[in-house]
Amino acid sequence: MKIELIDLWFRYDLSVNDWALKDINLKLSQGEKIAIVGPAGSGKTTLIQLLDTLVLPTKGDILFDGISVGTLSKKKQLATIRRRIGLLFQFPEHQFFQESAYEEITFGIKNFFDLDEDTVESMAKDLLASFNMDIEMIKRVSPFNLSSGEKRKLALASAIILSPEFIILDEPTAGLDASGRQELIKIISSLKDTTIIVATHNLDDFLCIIDRLIGLSKGRKVLDIQKKDTMNFLQDMKNNNITPPLVLQIQRWLLDKGINLDHLYWEMEDLISYLRQKLELSPVKRNRVP
Amino acid sequence: MSIKLSNISFSYPGRSVLKDIDLEIPDCAYYGIVGPNGSGKTTLAYIIAGILPPEKGSVDRGGLKTGLILANPENQIVSLVVEEDVAFGPENLGFNSDYISASVLDALAATGSLDLRYALTTSLSGGELAKIAFAGQLAMEADTLILDEGTAHLDPGGRAVLFETLKRLNQDKAKTVIHISHRLDDLEAATQVVYLVDGQVKFSAPGVTSLIKAYPKGSIPDVESGSKLIYKMFLSSIGIEDLSIRDATFKLAISLQQKD
């Protein structure tokens, strides 16, 4: 699926001249891995809601495979778009409503597709196994009694089971500990053909898996670059109150001092390993989730 | 004066959360508690704050009044206007109105939020909401502020504001701070850090650097250190310390040039 935003403006309250998004033009293609960054209140969550057709543009348009969101809305066909887009809310408990975690994960697939119970269970079992979650445990517990990391995984599994073409994640790693974060990022990076859109304050977490970076500030798009070009836009990020990833900032400073790196590093641990090697220090073993 | 926890244990139905915790938190300390999700941090915060009674063991608060700031401070804001929200606690404690007016102003000043006095609480950012929640606790004469996470959903600017406020309350206003987080880099200002795993104190060290150094591989299991702290530890391991990140990197560049 292709999504195109054209001259898009949005405000929540039509009675005041307070725009949450201003004049956004954007093209999103199948398979892209995109991070949306920006300070609090810059419009990230609003943009996500528009992409999932939870709200409609105040001015301008969004085209889904060339069809206007207004047309889809009039024909009552927004559900056909939402079915193709998975959404993970910032607070996963806001999207839970079933008594058991198993009912939660299978709710969408039972409603969107006409499948028998055995097929649904087998799909859920396979998916949960890849998430390192036990289906018997999932059948027993309420989604609200899971830990924060497990809630996040359950919400993501509930989206992935529908094989969406786009997955949109709002602050997916906020509040997660190191292993929860690594596990979630590993799952996201395994979704090769799916378009991934991540809105985040923690760009450092996602630098290794994205290929495009979109920056928002005060409702405007202030940055739309390929990841490989990020090094040239660190000052632009700062000017728009977007904190550049430290790992890139350090490499910028080193390059400015005439230090050549063999290539750009996206993760701090990798950069440090390289620097230790250059300084002829012994390597340090890294702790990774297997 | 200090807060003393002796032999504290606690379970939720079917699940043991805290096991034999002994802690002594000195007055005016900046005390950090770090641990993975599910290690019992929030339960411990509730027990220190007196919201949950321990199942076993005892808490001696040494006459200190504790105030708790929740993981999502939005959940403890009750009024539409900032000033009224800060006054809500002392009003319910039955303080007289002149005293309340003065303590609300003091509390707003102490948290650097006097300019928000007449603002609508619905219009505040996450960092500002946390400051107002602190002010509410201060207006109730809390000597000890317990922050349960609280930075997860803030942007880097909001986090910086919150840490600055905590540091000022600790250093200038002599408040004891108990700061709970799953991220070690949140606790850089802490003078004592406790590492909690599976409801037990696994390690205690004077500051995050000492805690990391205690772990031979330079990384603590299941604790997010944050890239800044990881980098600082690397710099420290090659003898570059007490500099800003930028100046330290320039010094590193000199070492690298010498190797080339």
PDB file of C-alpha atoms in Angstrom, chain A:
ATOM      1  CA  MET A   1       0.000   0.000   0.000  1.00  0.00           C
ATOM      2  CA  LYS A   2       1.083   3.571  -0.699  1.00  0.00           C
ATOM      3  CA  ILE A   3      -0.007   6.430   1.537  1.00  0.00           C
ATOM      4  CA  GLU A   4       0.241  10.044   0.456  1.00  0.00           C
ATOM      5  CA  LEU A   5      -0.495  13.104   2.586  1.00  0.00           C
ATOM      6  CA  ILE A   6      -1.222  16.206   0.533  1.00  0.00           C
ATOM      7  CA  ASP A   7      -1.232  19.746   1.995  1.00  0.00           C
ATOM      8  CA  LEU A   8      -2.650  18.270   5.172  1.00  0.00           C
ATOM      9  CA  TRP A   9      -3.779  20.470   8.074  1.00  0.00           C
ATOM     10  CA  PHE A  10      -5.417  19.227  11.251  1.00  0.00           C
ATOM     11  CA  ARG A  11      -6.915  20.781  14.370  1.00  0.00           C
ATOM     12  CA  TYR A  12      -8.840  19.119  17.177  1.00  0.00           C
ATOM     13  CA  ASP A  13     -11.038  22.092  18.042  1.00  0.00           C
ATOM     14  CA  LEU A  14     -12.570  23.726  14.980  1.00  0.00           C
ATOM     15  CA  SER A  15     -13.488  26.839  16.973  1.00  0.00           C
ATOM     16  CA  VAL A  16      -9.893  27.895  17.658  1.00  0.00           C
ATOM     17  CA  ASN A  17      -7.051  28.622  15.301  1.00  0.00           C
ATOM     18  CA  ASP A  18      -4.732  26.103  16.945  1.00  0.00           C
ATOM     19  CA  TRP A  19      -3.377  23.633  14.394  1.00  0.00           C
ATOM     20  CA  ALA A  20      -1.917  20.333  15.592  1.00  0.00           C
ATOM     21  CA  LEU A  21      -0.511  19.691  12.106  1.00  0.00           C
ATOM     22  CA  LYS A  22       0.260  22.279   9.462  1.00  0.00           C
ATOM     23  CA  ASP A  23       0.752  21.783   5.752  1.00  0.00           C
ATOM     24  CA  ILE A  24       2.138  18.240   5.819  1.00  0.00           C
ATOM     25  CA  ASN A  25       3.183  16.590   2.560  1.00  0.00           C
ATOM     26  CA  LEU A  26       4.435  13.042   2.825  1.00  0.00           C
ATOM     27  CA  LYS A  27       4.706   9.869   0.736  1.00  0.00           C
ATOM     28  CA  LEU A  28       5.030   6.497   2.463  1.00  0.00           C
ATOM     29  CA  SER A  29       5.827   3.357   0.460  1.00  0.00           C
ATOM     30  CA  GLN A  30       5.495  -0.335   1.198  1.00  0.00           C
ATOM     31  CA  GLY A  31       8.382  -1.808   3.178  1.00  0.00           C
ATOM     32  CA  GLU A  32       9.862   1.450   4.478  1.00  0.00           C
ATOM     33  CA  LYS A  33      11.098   1.628   8.089  1.00  0.00           C
ATOM     34  CA  ILE A  34      10.456   5.133   9.351  1.00  0.00           C
ATOM     35  CA  ALA A  35      10.980   6.927  12.660  1.00  0.00           C
ATOM     36  CA  ILE A  36       8.925  10.004  13.457  1.00  0.00           C
ATOM     37  CA  VAL A  37      10.655  12.222  15.981  1.00  0.00           C
ATOM     38  CA  GLY A  38       9.855  15.555  17.587  1.00  0.00           C
ATOM     39  CA  PRO A  39       9.481  17.163  21.015  1.00  0.00           C
ATOM     40  CA  ALA A  40       6.322  16.687  23.102  1.00  0.00           C
ATOM     41  CA  GLY A  41       3.390  18.393  21.424  1.00  0.00           C
ATOM     42  CA  SER A  42       4.969  18.394  17.954  1.00  0.00           C
ATOM     43  CA  GLY A  43       2.108  16.390  16.392  1.00  0.00           C
ATOM     44  CA  LYS A  44       3.508  12.833  16.309  1.00  0.00           C
ATOM     45  CA  THR A  45       0.476  11.153  17.836  1.00  0.00           C
ATOM     46  CA  THR A  46      -1.918  13.236  15.718  1.00  0.00           C
ATOM     47  CA  LEU A  47      -0.082  12.160  12.577  1.00  0.00           C
ATOM     48  CA  ILE A  48      -0.394   8.520  13.652  1.00  0.00           C
ATOM     49  CA  GLN A  49      -4.127   8.914  14.255  1.00  0.00           C
ATOM     50  CA  LEU A  50      -4.546  10.379  10.767  1.00  0.00           C
ATOM     51  CA  LEU A  51      -2.562   7.536   9.167  1.00  0.00           C
ATOM     52  CA  ASP A  52      -4.836   5.016  10.876  1.00  0.00           C
ATOM     53  CA  THR A  53      -7.922   7.044   9.811  1.00  0.00           C
ATOM     54  CA  LEU A  54      -8.968   7.466  13.458  1.00  0.00           C
ATOM     55  CA  VAL A  55      -9.358  11.174  12.667  1.00  0.00           C
ATOM     56  CA  LEU A  56      -9.825  12.853   9.296  1.00  0.00           C
ATOM     57  CA  PRO A  57      -7.879  15.823   7.916  1.00  0.00           C
ATOM     58  CA  THR A  58      -9.345  19.266   8.583  1.00  0.00           C
ATOM     59  CA  LYS A  59      -7.846  20.507   5.290  1.00  0.00           C
ATOM     60  CA  GLY A  60      -5.942  18.697   2.550  1.00  0.00           C
ATOM     61  CA  ASP A  61      -6.127  14.973   1.870  1.00  0.00           C
ATOM     62  CA  ILE A  62      -4.692  11.541   2.513  1.00  0.00           C
ATOM     63  CA  LEU A  63      -4.604   9.080  -0.365  1.00  0.00           C
ATOM     64  CA  PHE A  64      -4.520   5.334   0.319  1.00  0.00           C
ATOM     65  CA  ASP A  65      -3.377   3.694  -2.918  1.00  0.00           C
ATOM     66  CA  GLY A  66      -4.613   6.818  -4.651  1.00  0.00           C
ATOM     67  CA  ILE A  67      -8.068   6.877  -3.049  1.00  0.00           C
ATOM     68  CA  SER A  68      -8.972   9.903  -0.927  1.00  0.00           C
ATOM     69  CA  VAL A  69      -9.704   9.292   2.757  1.00  0.00           C
ATOM     70  CA  GLY A  70     -12.746  11.538   2.343  1.00  0.00           C
ATOM     71  CA  THR A  71     -14.137   9.232  -0.353  1.00  0.00           C
ATOM     72  CA  LEU A  72     -13.434   6.152   1.773  1.00  0.00           C
ATOM     73  CA  SER A  73     -15.167   7.792   4.717  1.00  0.00           C
ATOM     74  CA  LYS A  74     -18.261   8.713   2.677  1.00  0.00           C
ATOM     75  CA  LYS A  75     -18.489   5.171   1.333  1.00  0.00           C
ATOM     76  CA  LYS A  76     -18.015   3.856   4.907  1.00  0.00           C
ATOM     77  CA  GLN A  77     -14.922   1.968   3.779  1.00  0.00           C
ATOM     78  CA  LEU A  78     -12.407   3.190   6.387  1.00  0.00           C
ATOM     79  CA  ALA A  79     -12.444  -0.260   8.001  1.00  0.00           C
ATOM     80  CA  THR A  80     -10.862  -1.700   4.852  1.00  0.00           C
ATOM     81  CA  ILE A  81      -7.867   0.609   5.428  1.00  0.00           C
ATOM     82  CA  ARG A  82      -7.666   0.018   9.178  1.00  0.00           C
ATOM     83  CA  ARG A  83      -7.566  -3.718   8.524  1.00  0.00           C
ATOM     84  CA  ARG A  84      -4.353  -3.189   6.555  1.00  0.00           C
ATOM     85  CA  ILE A  85      -2.736  -1.015   9.219  1.00  0.00           C
ATOM     86  CA  GLY A  86      -1.781  -2.281  12.677  1.00  0.00           C
ATOM     87  CA  LEU A  87      -1.550   0.253  15.478  1.00  0.00           C
ATOM     88  CA  LEU A  88       0.259  -0.072  18.796  1.00  0.00           C
ATOM     89  CA  PHE A  89      -0.821   2.613  21.239  1.00  0.00           C
ATOM     90  CA  GLN A  90       1.567   4.356  23.625  1.00  0.00           C
ATOM     91  CA  PHE A  91      -0.272   2.845  26.575  1.00  0.00           C
ATOM     92  CA  PRO A  92      -1.197  -0.696  25.398  1.00  0.00           C
ATOM     93  CA  GLU A  93      -3.752  -1.087  28.199  1.00  0.00           C
ATOM     94  CA  HIS A  94      -5.789   1.605  26.440  1.00  0.00           C
ATOM     95  CA  GLN A  95      -6.440  -0.813  23.597  1.00  0.00           C
ATOM     96  CA  PHE A  96      -7.290  -3.914  25.665  1.00  0.00           C
ATOM     97  CA  PHE A  97     -10.904  -4.797  26.351  1.00  0.00           C
ATOM     98  CA  GLN A  98     -11.128  -8.593  26.528  1.00  0.00           C
ATOM     99  CA  GLU A  99     -11.168 -10.704  29.670  1.00  0.00           C
ATOM    100  CA  SER A 100      -8.351 -13.017  28.629  1.00  0.00           C
ATOM    101  CA  ALA A 101      -5.153 -12.198  26.791  1.00  0.00           C
ATOM    102  CA  TYR A 102      -5.975 -14.974  24.316  1.00  0.00           C
ATOM    103  CA  GLU A 103      -9.333 -13.385  23.450  1.00  0.00           C
ATOM    104  CA  GLU A 104      -7.471 -10.109  23.008  1.00  0.00           C
ATOM    105  CA  ILE A 105      -4.959 -11.464  20.511  1.00  0.00           C
ATOM    106  CA  THR A 106      -7.565 -13.377  18.474  1.00  0.00           C
ATOM    107  CA  PHE A 107     -10.305 -10.735  18.525  1.00  0.00           C
ATOM    108  CA  GLY A 108      -9.303  -9.046  15.263  1.00  0.00           C
ATOM    109  CA  ILE A 109      -8.730 -12.196  13.276  1.00  0.00           C
ATOM    110  CA  LYS A 110     -12.042 -13.705  14.387  1.00  0.00           C
ATOM    111  CA  ASN A 111     -13.883 -10.547  13.376  1.00  0.00           C
ATOM    112  CA  PHE A 112     -12.137  -9.747  10.124  1.00  0.00           C
ATOM    113  CA  PHE A 113     -11.822 -13.271   8.725  1.00  0.00           C
ATOM    114  CA  ASP A 114     -14.065 -16.281   8.647  1.00  0.00           C
ATOM    115  CA  LEU A 115     -11.788 -18.877  10.243  1.00  0.00           C
ATOM    116  CA  ASP A 116     -12.510 -21.908  12.389  1.00  0.00           C
ATOM    117  CA  GLU A 117     -11.347 -21.994  16.009  1.00  0.00           C
ATOM    118  CA  ASP A 118      -8.550 -24.528  15.372  1.00  0.00           C
ATOM    119  CA  THR A 119      -6.983 -22.397  12.633  1.00  0.00           C
ATOM    120  CA  VAL A 120      -7.183 -19.295  14.823  1.00  0.00           C
ATOM    121  CA  GLU A 121      -5.565 -21.126  17.737  1.00  0.00           C
ATOM    122  CA  SER A 122      -2.801 -22.532  15.581  1.00  0.00           C
ATOM    123  CA  MET A 123      -2.037 -19.053  14.162  1.00  0.00           C
ATOM    124  CA  ALA A 124      -2.008 -17.555  17.662  1.00  0.00           C
ATOM    125  CA  LYS A 125       0.218 -20.345  18.952  1.00  0.00           C
ATOM    126  CA  ASP A 126       2.816 -19.892  16.192  1.00  0.00           C
ATOM    127  CA  LEU A 127       2.876 -16.142  16.586  1.00  0.00           C
ATOM    128  CA  LEU A 128       3.113 -16.257  20.390  1.00  0.00           C
ATOM    129  CA  ALA A 129       5.974 -18.759  20.131  1.00  0.00           C
ATOM    130  CA  SER A 130       7.914 -16.279  18.008  1.00  0.00           C
ATOM    131  CA  PHE A 131       7.200 -13.673  20.721  1.00  0.00           C
ATOM    132  CA  ASN A 132       8.522 -16.044  23.376  1.00  0.00           C
ATOM    133  CA  MET A 133       5.074 -16.210  25.029  1.00  0.00           C
ATOM    134  CA  ASP A 134       3.312 -19.370  26.123  1.00  0.00           C
ATOM    135  CA  ILE A 135      -0.209 -19.820  24.735  1.00  0.00           C
ATOM    136  CA  GLU A 136      -1.399 -21.682  27.854  1.00  0.00           C
ATOM    137  CA  MET A 137      -0.333 -18.736  30.032  1.00  0.00           C
ATOM    138  CA  ILE A 138      -1.997 -16.320  27.585  1.00  0.00           C
ATOM    139  CA  LYS A 139      -5.254 -18.282  27.851  1.00  0.00           C
ATOM    140  CA  ARG A 140      -5.187 -18.067  31.651  1.00  0.00           C
ATOM    141  CA  VAL A 141      -4.373 -14.407  32.301  1.00  0.00           C
ATOM    142  CA  SER A 142      -6.196 -11.131  31.902  1.00  0.00           C
ATOM    143  CA  PRO A 143      -4.325  -8.743  29.568  1.00  0.00           C
ATOM    144  CA  PHE A 144      -4.384  -6.192  32.398  1.00  0.00           C
ATOM    145  CA  ASN A 145      -2.387  -8.481  34.725  1.00  0.00           C
ATOM    146  CA  LEU A 146       0.602  -8.804  32.387  1.00  0.00           C
ATOM    147  CA  SER A 147       3.839  -6.908  33.023  1.00  0.00           C
ATOM    148  CA  SER A 148       4.414  -3.746  30.982  1.00  0.00           C
ATOM    149  CA  GLY A 149       6.750  -5.550  28.576  1.00  0.00           C
ATOM    150  CA  GLU A 150       4.282  -8.395  28.078  1.00  0.00           C
ATOM    151  CA  LYS A 151       1.396  -5.941  27.522  1.00  0.00           C
ATOM    152  CA  ARG A 152       3.436  -4.277  24.800  1.00  0.00           C
ATOM    153  CA  LYS A 153       4.175  -7.650  23.187  1.00  0.00           C
ATOM    154  CA  LEU A 154       0.530  -8.741  23.405  1.00  0.00           C
ATOM    155  CA  ALA A 155      -0.662  -5.526  21.739  1.00  0.00           C
ATOM    156  CA  LEU A 156       1.935  -5.945  19.003  1.00  0.00           C
ATOM    157  CA  ALA A 157       0.983  -9.628  18.518  1.00  0.00           C
ATOM    158  CA  SER A 158      -2.703  -8.612  18.263  1.00  0.00           C
ATOM    159  CA  ALA A 159      -1.726  -6.301  15.405  1.00  0.00           C
ATOM    160  CA  ILE A 160       0.719  -8.643  13.647  1.00  0.00           C
ATOM    161  CA  ILE A 161      -1.659 -11.621  13.595  1.00  0.00           C
ATOM    162  CA  LEU A 162      -3.725  -9.714  11.010  1.00  0.00           C
ATOM    163  CA  SER A 163      -0.646  -9.515   8.706  1.00  0.00           C
ATOM    164  CA  PRO A 164      -1.017  -5.765   8.224  1.00  0.00           C
ATOM    165  CA  GLU A 165       0.888  -3.982   5.463  1.00  0.00           C
ATOM    166  CA  PHE A 166       1.709  -1.077   7.797  1.00  0.00           C
ATOM    167  CA  ILE A 167       2.461  -1.201  11.500  1.00  0.00           C
ATOM    168  CA  ILE A 168       2.407   2.067  13.411  1.00  0.00           C
ATOM    169  CA  LEU A 169       3.938   2.159  16.875  1.00  0.00           C
ATOM    170  CA  ASP A 170       3.596   5.069  19.307  1.00  0.00           C
ATOM    171  CA  GLU A 171       6.529   5.129  21.775  1.00  0.00           C
ATOM    172  CA  PRO A 172       6.831   1.327  21.801  1.00  0.00           C
ATOM    173  CA  THR A 173       9.871   1.144  24.108  1.00  0.00           C
ATOM    174  CA  ALA A 174       8.848   3.759  26.710  1.00  0.00           C
ATOM    175  CA  GLY A 175       8.922   2.224  30.181  1.00  0.00           C
ATOM    176  CA  LEU A 176      10.480  -1.056  29.067  1.00  0.00           C
ATOM    177  CA  ASP A 177      13.596  -2.475  30.671  1.00  0.00           C
ATOM    178  CA  ALA A 178      16.673  -3.476  28.663  1.00  0.00           C
ATOM    179  CA  SER A 179      15.598  -6.999  27.773  1.00  0.00           C
ATOM    180  CA  GLY A 180      11.991  -5.951  27.036  1.00  0.00           C
ATOM    181  CA  ARG A 181      13.275  -3.224  24.742  1.00  0.00           C
ATOM    182  CA  GLN A 182      15.717  -5.493  22.908  1.00  0.00           C
ATOM    183  CA  GLU A 183      13.085  -8.171  22.476  1.00  0.00           C
ATOM    184  CA  LEU A 184      10.555  -5.715  21.042  1.00  0.00           C
ATOM    185  CA  ILE A 185      13.086  -4.225  18.638  1.00  0.00           C
ATOM    186  CA  LYS A 186      14.080  -7.710  17.517  1.00  0.00           C
ATOM    187  CA  ILE A 187      10.442  -8.540  16.733  1.00  0.00           C
ATOM    188  CA  ILE A 188       9.931  -5.275  14.857  1.00  0.00           C
ATOM    189  CA  SER A 189      13.109  -5.742  12.820  1.00  0.00           C
ATOM    190  CA  SER A 190      12.004  -9.245  11.792  1.00  0.00           C
ATOM    191  CA  LEU A 191       8.968  -7.824   9.945  1.00  0.00           C
ATOM    192  CA  LYS A 192      10.827  -7.446   6.673  1.00  0.00           C
ATOM    193  CA  ASP A 193       8.067  -6.596   4.179  1.00  0.00           C
ATOM    194  CA  THR A 194       5.887  -4.622   6.566  1.00  0.00           C
ATOM    195  CA  THR A 195       6.095  -0.844   6.565  1.00  0.00           C
ATOM    196  CA  ILE A 196       7.091   0.221  10.063  1.00  0.00           C
ATOM    197  CA  ILE A 197       6.353   3.696  11.401  1.00  0.00           C
ATOM    198  CA  VAL A 198       7.652   4.396  14.891  1.00  0.00           C
ATOM    199  CA  ALA A 199       6.941   7.622  16.763  1.00  0.00           C
ATOM    200  CA  THR A 200       9.549   7.936  19.474  1.00  0.00           C
ATOM    201  CA  HIS A 201      11.509  10.126  21.881  1.00  0.00           C
ATOM    202  CA  ASN A 202      14.194   7.436  21.962  1.00  0.00           C
ATOM    203  CA  LEU A 203      15.609   7.619  18.459  1.00  0.00           C
ATOM    204  CA  ASP A 204      18.752   5.866  19.733  1.00  0.00           C
ATOM    205  CA  ASP A 205      16.654   2.719  20.233  1.00  0.00           C
ATOM    206  CA  PHE A 206      15.526   2.547  16.612  1.00  0.00           C
ATOM    207  CA  LEU A 207      18.475   3.902  14.658  1.00  0.00           C
ATOM    208  CA  CYS A 208      19.640   0.372  13.850  1.00  0.00           C
ATOM    209  CA  ILE A 209      16.365  -0.685  12.208  1.00  0.00           C
ATOM    210  CA  ILE A 210      15.049   2.409  10.386  1.00  0.00           C
ATOM    211  CA  ASP A 211      15.966   3.726   6.956  1.00  0.00           C
ATOM    212  CA  ARG A 212      14.140   7.056   7.004  1.00  0.00           C
ATOM    213  CA  LEU A 213      13.676   9.820   9.558  1.00  0.00           C
ATOM    214  CA  ILE A 214      10.830  12.322   9.698  1.00  0.00           C
ATOM    215  CA  GLY A 215      11.051  15.234  12.147  1.00  0.00           C
ATOM    216  CA  LEU A 216       8.104  17.271  13.390  1.00  0.00           C
ATOM    217  CA  SER A 217       8.177  20.509  15.329  1.00  0.00           C
ATOM    218  CA  LYS A 218       5.169  22.625  16.328  1.00  0.00           C
ATOM    219  CA  GLY A 219       2.979  20.711  13.877  1.00  0.00           C
ATOM    220  CA  ARG A 220       5.227  21.200  10.861  1.00  0.00           C
ATOM    221  CA  LYS A 221       7.396  18.689   9.040  1.00  0.00           C
ATOM    222  CA  VAL A 222      10.903  20.020   9.552  1.00  0.00           C
ATOM    223  CA  LEU A 223      12.924  16.995   8.481  1.00  0.00           C
ATOM    224  CA  ASP A 224      12.457  14.149   6.006  1.00  0.00           C
ATOM    225  CA  ILE A 225      15.758  12.395   5.331  1.00  0.00           C
ATOM    226  CA  GLN A 226      17.278   8.998   4.709  1.00  0.00           C
ATOM    227  CA  LYS A 227      19.036   7.607   7.771  1.00  0.00           C
ATOM    228  CA  LYS A 228      22.411   7.598   6.041  1.00  0.00           C
ATOM    229  CA  ASP A 229      22.189  11.400   5.691  1.00  0.00           C
ATOM    230  CA  THR A 230      21.357  12.043   9.363  1.00  0.00           C
ATOM    231  CA  MET A 231      24.936  13.101  10.168  1.00  0.00           C
ATOM    232  CA  ASN A 232      24.480  16.198   8.012  1.00  0.00           C
ATOM    233  CA  PHE A 233      21.297  17.242   9.792  1.00  0.00           C
ATOM    234  CA  LEU A 234      22.278  17.116  13.467  1.00  0.00           C
ATOM    235  CA  GLN A 235      22.246  20.916  13.752  1.00  0.00           C
ATOM    236  CA  ASP A 236      18.831  21.082  12.034  1.00  0.00           C
ATOM    237  CA  MET A 237      17.543  18.612  14.587  1.00  0.00           C
ATOM    238  CA  LYS A 238      18.835  20.718  17.481  1.00  0.00           C
ATOM    239  CA  ASN A 239      17.356  23.873  15.960  1.00  0.00           C
ATOM    240  CA  ASN A 240      13.973  22.156  16.083  1.00  0.00           C
ATOM    241  CA  ASN A 241      14.342  20.892  19.685  1.00  0.00           C
ATOM    242  CA  ILE A 242      14.930  17.337  18.489  1.00  0.00           C
ATOM    243  CA  THR A 243      17.763  15.730  20.439  1.00  0.00           C
ATOM    244  CA  PRO A 244      20.142  14.085  17.943  1.00  0.00           C
ATOM    245  CA  PRO A 245      21.215  10.529  18.781  1.00  0.00           C
ATOM    246  CA  LEU A 246      24.354  10.733  20.924  1.00  0.00           C
ATOM    247  CA  VAL A 247      26.056   7.984  18.927  1.00  0.00           C
ATOM    248  CA  LEU A 248      25.864  10.166  15.800  1.00  0.00           C
ATOM    249  CA  GLN A 249      26.784  13.369  17.631  1.00  0.00           C
ATOM    250  CA  ILE A 250      29.989  11.724  18.900  1.00  0.00           C
ATOM    251  CA  GLN A 251      30.900  10.553  15.390  1.00  0.00           C
ATOM    252  CA  ARG A 252      30.256  14.081  14.083  1.00  0.00           C
ATOM    253  CA  TRP A 253      32.637  15.546  16.699  1.00  0.00           C
ATOM    254  CA  LEU A 254      35.270  12.916  15.914  1.00  0.00           C
ATOM    255  CA  LEU A 255      34.999  13.546  12.155  1.00  0.00           C
ATOM    256  CA  ASP A 256      35.261  17.295  12.794  1.00  0.00           C
ATOM    257  CA  LYS A 257      38.541  16.610  14.640  1.00  0.00           C
ATOM    258  CA  GLY A 258      39.884  14.689  11.644  1.00  0.00           C
ATOM    259  CA  ILE A 259      39.254  11.171  12.954  1.00  0.00           C
ATOM    260  CA  ASN A 260      38.223   8.833  10.135  1.00  0.00           C
ATOM    261  CA  LEU A 261      35.801   6.034  10.946  1.00  0.00           C
ATOM    262  CA  ASP A 262      35.583   2.895   8.814  1.00  0.00           C
ATOM    263  CA  HIS A 263      31.822   3.421   8.528  1.00  0.00           C
ATOM    264  CA  LEU A 264      28.952   5.023  10.458  1.00  0.00           C
ATOM    265  CA  TYR A 265      27.843   3.262  13.639  1.00  0.00           C
ATOM    266  CA  TRP A 266      24.187   3.260  14.661  1.00  0.00           C
ATOM    267  CA  GLU A 267      24.610   1.695  18.090  1.00  0.00           C
ATOM    268  CA  MET A 268      26.725   3.034  20.952  1.00  0.00           C
ATOM    269  CA  GLU A 269      28.062  -0.410  21.869  1.00  0.00           C
ATOM    270  CA  ASP A 270      29.292  -0.943  18.294  1.00  0.00           C
ATOM    271  CA  LEU A 271      30.935   2.482  18.172  1.00  0.00           C
ATOM    272  CA  ILE A 272      32.682   1.844  21.500  1.00  0.00           C
ATOM    273  CA  SER A 273      33.907  -1.579  20.310  1.00  0.00           C
ATOM    274  CA  TYR A 274      35.396   0.120  17.258  1.00  0.00           C
ATOM    275  CA  LEU A 275      36.996   2.882  19.330  1.00  0.00           C
ATOM    276  CA  ARG A 276      38.448   0.326  21.755  1.00  0.00           C
ATOM    277  CA  GLN A 277      39.936  -1.515  18.801  1.00  0.00           C
ATOM    278  CA  LYS A 278      41.456   1.722  17.447  1.00  0.00           C
ATOM    279  CA  LEU A 279      42.898   2.407  20.896  1.00  0.00           C
ATOM    280  CA  GLU A 280      44.205  -1.172  20.983  1.00  0.00           C
ATOM    281  CA  LEU A 281      42.203  -2.041  24.088  1.00  0.00           C
ATOM    282  CA  SER A 282      40.826  -5.478  24.810  1.00  0.00           C
ATOM    283  CA  PRO A 283      37.272  -6.015  23.537  1.00  0.00           C
ATOM    284  CA  VAL A 284      34.334  -6.040  25.949  1.00  0.00           C
ATOM    285  CA  LYS A 285      31.726  -8.783  25.681  1.00  0.00           C
ATOM    286  CA  ARG A 286      28.230  -7.443  25.038  1.00  0.00           C
ATOM    287  CA  ASN A 287      25.125  -8.512  26.872  1.00  0.00           C
ATOM    288  CA  ARG A 288      22.454  -9.342  24.325  1.00  0.00           C
ATOM    289  CA  VAL A 289      19.114 -11.036  24.508  1.00  0.00           C
ATOM    290  CA  PRO A 290      19.604 -14.316  22.626  1.00  0.00           C
TER     291      PRO A 290
END
